[in-house]
Amino acid sequence: MSALSHFDDHGKAYMVDVTEKNETVREATATGKIRVNEEVYRAIEQGTVGKGDVLGVATTAGIMGAKRTSDLIPMCHILPITNCRVEFEMRPETSEIVCTCTVKVTGKTGVEMEALTGVSVALLTVYDMCKALDKEMEIGEIYLVHKSGGKSGEIHNRKQGIE
């Protein structure tokens, strides 16, 4: 494991200097899921949740979350995101909704945190829009699936495909 890069020799946190790094195309994909009760699952699927189009609003929220990551995570660099996709997969057998967020940039640092934030904000939005119908929703299993670009190149999470 490499040394932590956000601490100086005295243990104080600082933003990593990426000035000398080369700009490359970088992409990251993260995923997570929310488990809801059957009533909420049907309402989301049928578009009958009182607050509106849950997955449409959550898609927009996820994109906004990815774009605002540097406002939330103190040591993240502000990145000029060139693409962000938020997608949902419905799993009726478990009343789960899986969210995937893929973020792309041409820059000096990666977009893993943006993808993870996008998934998190999208799932929190589903929770917010449905909380009147289900107080026991569970958000979980948020993790990085894949990243590419930069010095470390292509990385695939070994967890992928285990579900």
C-alpha atoms as a PDB file:
ATOM      1  CA  MET A   1       0.000   0.000   0.000  1.00  0.00           C
ATOM      2  CA  SER A   2       1.338   3.446  -0.850  1.00  0.00           C
ATOM      3  CA  ALA A   3       1.781   6.242   1.657  1.00  0.00           C
ATOM      4  CA  LEU A   4      -1.142   8.543   2.285  1.00  0.00           C
ATOM      5  CA  SER A   5      -0.710  11.599   0.101  1.00  0.00           C
ATOM      6  CA  HIS A   6      -2.876  14.142   1.923  1.00  0.00           C
ATOM      7  CA  PHE A   7      -0.619  14.561   4.975  1.00  0.00           C
ATOM      8  CA  ASP A   8       2.666  16.427   5.363  1.00  0.00           C
ATOM      9  CA  ASP A   9       5.676  15.251   7.400  1.00  0.00           C
ATOM     10  CA  HIS A  10       4.023  16.584  10.561  1.00  0.00           C
ATOM     11  CA  GLY A  11       0.698  14.786  10.017  1.00  0.00           C
ATOM     12  CA  LYS A  12      -1.203  17.878   8.938  1.00  0.00           C
ATOM     13  CA  ALA A  13      -3.690  17.566   6.084  1.00  0.00           C
ATOM     14  CA  TYR A  14      -3.071  19.416   2.850  1.00  0.00           C
ATOM     15  CA  MET A  15      -4.253  19.412  -0.755  1.00  0.00           C
ATOM     16  CA  VAL A  16      -1.982  17.374  -3.018  1.00  0.00           C
ATOM     17  CA  ASP A  17      -0.075  19.476  -5.569  1.00  0.00           C
ATOM     18  CA  VAL A  18      -0.934  18.169  -9.052  1.00  0.00           C
ATOM     19  CA  THR A  19       0.812  20.987 -10.935  1.00  0.00           C
ATOM     20  CA  GLU A  20       3.461  18.744 -12.508  1.00  0.00           C
ATOM     21  CA  LYS A  21       1.104  15.889 -13.412  1.00  0.00           C
ATOM     22  CA  ASN A  22       0.134  15.326 -17.035  1.00  0.00           C
ATOM     23  CA  GLU A  23      -3.421  15.847 -18.162  1.00  0.00           C
ATOM     24  CA  THR A  24      -5.000  12.583 -19.269  1.00  0.00           C
ATOM     25  CA  VAL A  25      -8.511  11.368 -19.933  1.00  0.00           C
ATOM     26  CA  ARG A  26      -9.747   9.909 -16.673  1.00  0.00           C
ATOM     27  CA  GLU A  27     -12.951   8.047 -15.960  1.00  0.00           C
ATOM     28  CA  ALA A  28     -14.451   6.461 -12.872  1.00  0.00           C
ATOM     29  CA  THR A  29     -17.575   4.411 -12.242  1.00  0.00           C
ATOM     30  CA  ALA A  30     -19.133   3.833  -8.833  1.00  0.00           C
ATOM     31  CA  THR A  31     -22.210   1.942  -7.750  1.00  0.00           C
ATOM     32  CA  GLY A  32     -24.504   1.583  -4.767  1.00  0.00           C
ATOM     33  CA  LYS A  33     -28.029   0.522  -3.969  1.00  0.00           C
ATOM     34  CA  ILE A  34     -31.107   1.303  -1.947  1.00  0.00           C
ATOM     35  CA  ARG A  35     -33.499  -1.318  -0.623  1.00  0.00           C
ATOM     36  CA  VAL A  36     -37.091  -0.158  -0.222  1.00  0.00           C
ATOM     37  CA  ASN A  37     -40.350  -1.850   0.740  1.00  0.00           C
ATOM     38  CA  GLU A  38     -42.537  -3.367  -1.977  1.00  0.00           C
ATOM     39  CA  GLU A  39     -45.026  -0.476  -1.902  1.00  0.00           C
ATOM     40  CA  VAL A  40     -42.287   2.080  -2.540  1.00  0.00           C
ATOM     41  CA  TYR A  41     -40.675  -0.082  -5.193  1.00  0.00           C
ATOM     42  CA  ARG A  42     -43.981  -0.293  -7.123  1.00  0.00           C
ATOM     43  CA  ALA A  43     -44.624   3.441  -6.701  1.00  0.00           C
ATOM     44  CA  ILE A  44     -41.173   4.309  -8.079  1.00  0.00           C
ATOM     45  CA  GLU A  45     -41.574   1.832 -10.946  1.00  0.00           C
ATOM     46  CA  GLN A  46     -45.064   3.123 -11.821  1.00  0.00           C
ATOM     47  CA  GLY A  47     -44.197   6.795 -11.317  1.00  0.00           C
ATOM     48  CA  THR A  48     -46.830   7.340  -8.637  1.00  0.00           C
ATOM     49  CA  VAL A  49     -44.699   8.736  -5.790  1.00  0.00           C
ATOM     50  CA  GLY A  50     -46.365  11.972  -4.677  1.00  0.00           C
ATOM     51  CA  LYS A  51     -43.193  14.055  -5.006  1.00  0.00           C
ATOM     52  CA  GLY A  52     -42.794  13.230  -8.719  1.00  0.00           C
ATOM     53  CA  ASP A  53     -40.432  11.286 -10.970  1.00  0.00           C
ATOM     54  CA  VAL A  54     -38.097   9.822  -8.356  1.00  0.00           C
ATOM     55  CA  LEU A  55     -35.446   8.419 -10.668  1.00  0.00           C
ATOM     56  CA  GLY A  56     -35.515  11.484 -12.945  1.00  0.00           C
ATOM     57  CA  VAL A  57     -34.922  13.814 -10.007  1.00  0.00           C
ATOM     58  CA  ALA A  58     -32.319  11.443  -8.526  1.00  0.00           C
ATOM     59  CA  THR A  59     -30.466  11.388 -11.860  1.00  0.00           C
ATOM     60  CA  THR A  60     -30.221  15.167 -11.858  1.00  0.00           C
ATOM     61  CA  ALA A  61     -29.221  15.194  -8.181  1.00  0.00           C
ATOM     62  CA  GLY A  62     -26.465  12.644  -8.816  1.00  0.00           C
ATOM     63  CA  ILE A  63     -25.021  14.733 -11.623  1.00  0.00           C
ATOM     64  CA  MET A  64     -25.178  17.856  -9.455  1.00  0.00           C
ATOM     65  CA  GLY A  65     -23.519  15.965  -6.594  1.00  0.00           C
ATOM     66  CA  ALA A  66     -20.662  14.838  -8.830  1.00  0.00           C
ATOM     67  CA  LYS A  67     -20.153  18.405 -10.035  1.00  0.00           C
ATOM     68  CA  ARG A  68     -20.082  19.771  -6.458  1.00  0.00           C
ATOM     69  CA  THR A  69     -17.794  17.147  -4.896  1.00  0.00           C
ATOM     70  CA  SER A  70     -15.000  19.630  -4.187  1.00  0.00           C
ATOM     71  CA  ASP A  71     -17.481  21.655  -2.104  1.00  0.00           C
ATOM     72  CA  LEU A  72     -18.127  18.619   0.102  1.00  0.00           C
ATOM     73  CA  ILE A  73     -14.793  16.779   0.340  1.00  0.00           C
ATOM     74  CA  PRO A  74     -12.167  19.214   1.675  1.00  0.00           C
ATOM     75  CA  MET A  75      -9.057  17.984  -0.169  1.00  0.00           C
ATOM     76  CA  CYS A  76     -10.697  17.325  -3.550  1.00  0.00           C
ATOM     77  CA  HIS A  77      -9.615  19.456  -6.461  1.00  0.00           C
ATOM     78  CA  ILE A  78     -12.193  21.369  -8.481  1.00  0.00           C
ATOM     79  CA  LEU A  79     -12.489  19.420 -11.736  1.00  0.00           C
ATOM     80  CA  PRO A  80     -13.922  20.450 -15.108  1.00  0.00           C
ATOM     81  CA  ILE A  81     -16.104  17.357 -15.560  1.00  0.00           C
ATOM     82  CA  THR A  82     -16.659  16.612 -19.238  1.00  0.00           C
ATOM     83  CA  ASN A  83     -19.308  13.910 -18.822  1.00  0.00           C
ATOM     84  CA  CYS A  84     -21.443  12.404 -16.083  1.00  0.00           C
ATOM     85  CA  ARG A  85     -23.985   9.608 -16.428  1.00  0.00           C
ATOM     86  CA  VAL A  86     -26.273   8.366 -13.660  1.00  0.00           C
ATOM     87  CA  GLU A  87     -28.224   5.189 -14.371  1.00  0.00           C
ATOM     88  CA  PHE A  88     -30.567   2.969 -12.385  1.00  0.00           C
ATOM     89  CA  GLU A  89     -31.291  -0.747 -12.499  1.00  0.00           C
ATOM     90  CA  MET A  90     -34.505  -1.985 -10.917  1.00  0.00           C
ATOM     91  CA  ARG A  91     -34.339  -5.324  -9.062  1.00  0.00           C
ATOM     92  CA  PRO A  92     -37.926  -6.387  -8.332  1.00  0.00           C
ATOM     93  CA  GLU A  93     -36.945  -9.685  -6.673  1.00  0.00           C
ATOM     94  CA  THR A  94     -35.241  -7.801  -3.819  1.00  0.00           C
ATOM     95  CA  SER A  95     -37.029  -4.409  -4.017  1.00  0.00           C
ATOM     96  CA  GLU A  96     -33.649  -2.796  -4.662  1.00  0.00           C
ATOM     97  CA  ILE A  97     -32.623  -0.006  -6.973  1.00  0.00           C
ATOM     98  CA  VAL A  98     -28.989  -0.042  -8.064  1.00  0.00           C
ATOM     99  CA  CYS A  99     -27.430   3.268  -9.061  1.00  0.00           C
ATOM    100  CA  THR A 100     -24.335   3.602 -11.216  1.00  0.00           C
ATOM    101  CA  CYS A 101     -22.507   6.884 -11.800  1.00  0.00           C
ATOM    102  CA  THR A 102     -19.761   7.305 -14.399  1.00  0.00           C
ATOM    103  CA  VAL A 103     -17.763  10.527 -14.485  1.00  0.00           C
ATOM    104  CA  LYS A 104     -15.203  11.605 -17.071  1.00  0.00           C
ATOM    105  CA  VAL A 105     -12.646  14.407 -17.180  1.00  0.00           C
ATOM    106  CA  THR A 106      -9.499  15.412 -18.996  1.00  0.00           C
ATOM    107  CA  GLY A 107      -7.318  16.530 -16.138  1.00  0.00           C
ATOM    108  CA  LYS A 108      -4.451  16.025 -13.720  1.00  0.00           C
ATOM    109  CA  THR A 109      -6.333  14.056 -11.079  1.00  0.00           C
ATOM    110  CA  GLY A 110      -8.971  11.346 -11.068  1.00  0.00           C
ATOM    111  CA  VAL A 111     -12.725  11.447 -10.677  1.00  0.00           C
ATOM    112  CA  GLU A 112     -13.267   8.576  -8.232  1.00  0.00           C
ATOM    113  CA  MET A 113     -14.642  10.855  -5.532  1.00  0.00           C
ATOM    114  CA  GLU A 114     -16.994  12.505  -8.027  1.00  0.00           C
ATOM    115  CA  ALA A 115     -18.422   9.124  -9.096  1.00  0.00           C
ATOM    116  CA  LEU A 116     -18.832   8.004  -5.472  1.00  0.00           C
ATOM    117  CA  THR A 117     -20.472  11.316  -4.540  1.00  0.00           C
ATOM    118  CA  GLY A 118     -22.788  11.127  -7.549  1.00  0.00           C
ATOM    119  CA  VAL A 119     -24.045   7.683  -6.494  1.00  0.00           C
ATOM    120  CA  SER A 120     -24.427   8.774  -2.879  1.00  0.00           C
ATOM    121  CA  VAL A 121     -26.407  11.921  -3.684  1.00  0.00           C
ATOM    122  CA  ALA A 122     -28.630  10.080  -6.183  1.00  0.00           C
ATOM    123  CA  LEU A 123     -29.496   7.397  -3.614  1.00  0.00           C
ATOM    124  CA  LEU A 124     -30.053   9.978  -0.871  1.00  0.00           C
ATOM    125  CA  THR A 125     -32.475  11.730  -3.224  1.00  0.00           C
ATOM    126  CA  VAL A 126     -34.451   8.505  -3.704  1.00  0.00           C
ATOM    127  CA  TYR A 127     -34.561   8.221   0.090  1.00  0.00           C
ATOM    128  CA  ASP A 128     -35.693  11.829   0.505  1.00  0.00           C
ATOM    129  CA  MET A 129     -38.453  11.534  -2.067  1.00  0.00           C
ATOM    130  CA  CYS A 130     -39.799   8.283  -0.584  1.00  0.00           C
ATOM    131  CA  LYS A 131     -39.267   8.700   3.153  1.00  0.00           C
ATOM    132  CA  ALA A 132     -42.957   9.437   3.793  1.00  0.00           C
ATOM    133  CA  LEU A 133     -43.775   5.948   2.470  1.00  0.00           C
ATOM    134  CA  ASP A 134     -40.931   3.912   3.990  1.00  0.00           C
ATOM    135  CA  LYS A 135     -38.973   4.715   7.145  1.00  0.00           C
ATOM    136  CA  GLU A 136     -36.785   1.610   6.850  1.00  0.00           C
ATOM    137  CA  MET A 137     -35.061   2.110   3.505  1.00  0.00           C
ATOM    138  CA  GLU A 138     -31.412   1.038   3.461  1.00  0.00           C
ATOM    139  CA  ILE A 139     -28.647   2.596   1.384  1.00  0.00           C
ATOM    140  CA  GLY A 140     -25.488   0.588   1.033  1.00  0.00           C
ATOM    141  CA  GLU A 141     -22.717  -1.139  -0.866  1.00  0.00           C
ATOM    142  CA  ILE A 142     -21.358   2.073  -2.356  1.00  0.00           C
ATOM    143  CA  TYR A 143     -17.999   1.403  -3.954  1.00  0.00           C
ATOM    144  CA  LEU A 144     -15.720   2.199  -6.872  1.00  0.00           C
ATOM    145  CA  VAL A 145     -16.245  -0.265  -9.719  1.00  0.00           C
ATOM    146  CA  HIS A 146     -13.651   0.962 -12.199  1.00  0.00           C
ATOM    147  CA  LYS A 147     -11.248   3.780 -12.906  1.00  0.00           C
ATOM    148  CA  SER A 148      -8.981   4.561 -15.812  1.00  0.00           C
ATOM    149  CA  GLY A 149      -6.377   7.149 -16.727  1.00  0.00           C
ATOM    150  CA  GLY A 150      -3.544   8.712 -14.818  1.00  0.00           C
ATOM    151  CA  LYS A 151      -0.430   7.080 -13.412  1.00  0.00           C
ATOM    152  CA  SER A 152      -2.211   4.033 -11.948  1.00  0.00           C
ATOM    153  CA  GLY A 153      -4.006   3.291 -15.232  1.00  0.00           C
ATOM    154  CA  GLU A 154      -6.867   0.811 -15.394  1.00  0.00           C
ATOM    155  CA  ILE A 155      -8.273  -0.450 -12.080  1.00  0.00           C
ATOM    156  CA  HIS A 156     -11.239  -2.848 -11.700  1.00  0.00           C
ATOM    157  CA  ASN A 157     -12.736  -3.592  -8.303  1.00  0.00           C
ATOM    158  CA  ARG A 158     -12.500  -7.322  -7.592  1.00  0.00           C
ATOM    159  CA  LYS A 159     -15.909  -7.182  -5.860  1.00  0.00           C
ATOM    160  CA  GLN A 160     -17.578  -6.574  -9.222  1.00  0.00           C
ATOM    161  CA  GLY A 161     -19.449  -9.647 -10.349  1.00  0.00           C
ATOM    162  CA  ILE A 162     -19.619 -11.218  -6.867  1.00  0.00           C
ATOM    163  CA  GLU A 163     -23.229 -10.235  -6.168  1.00  0.00           C
END
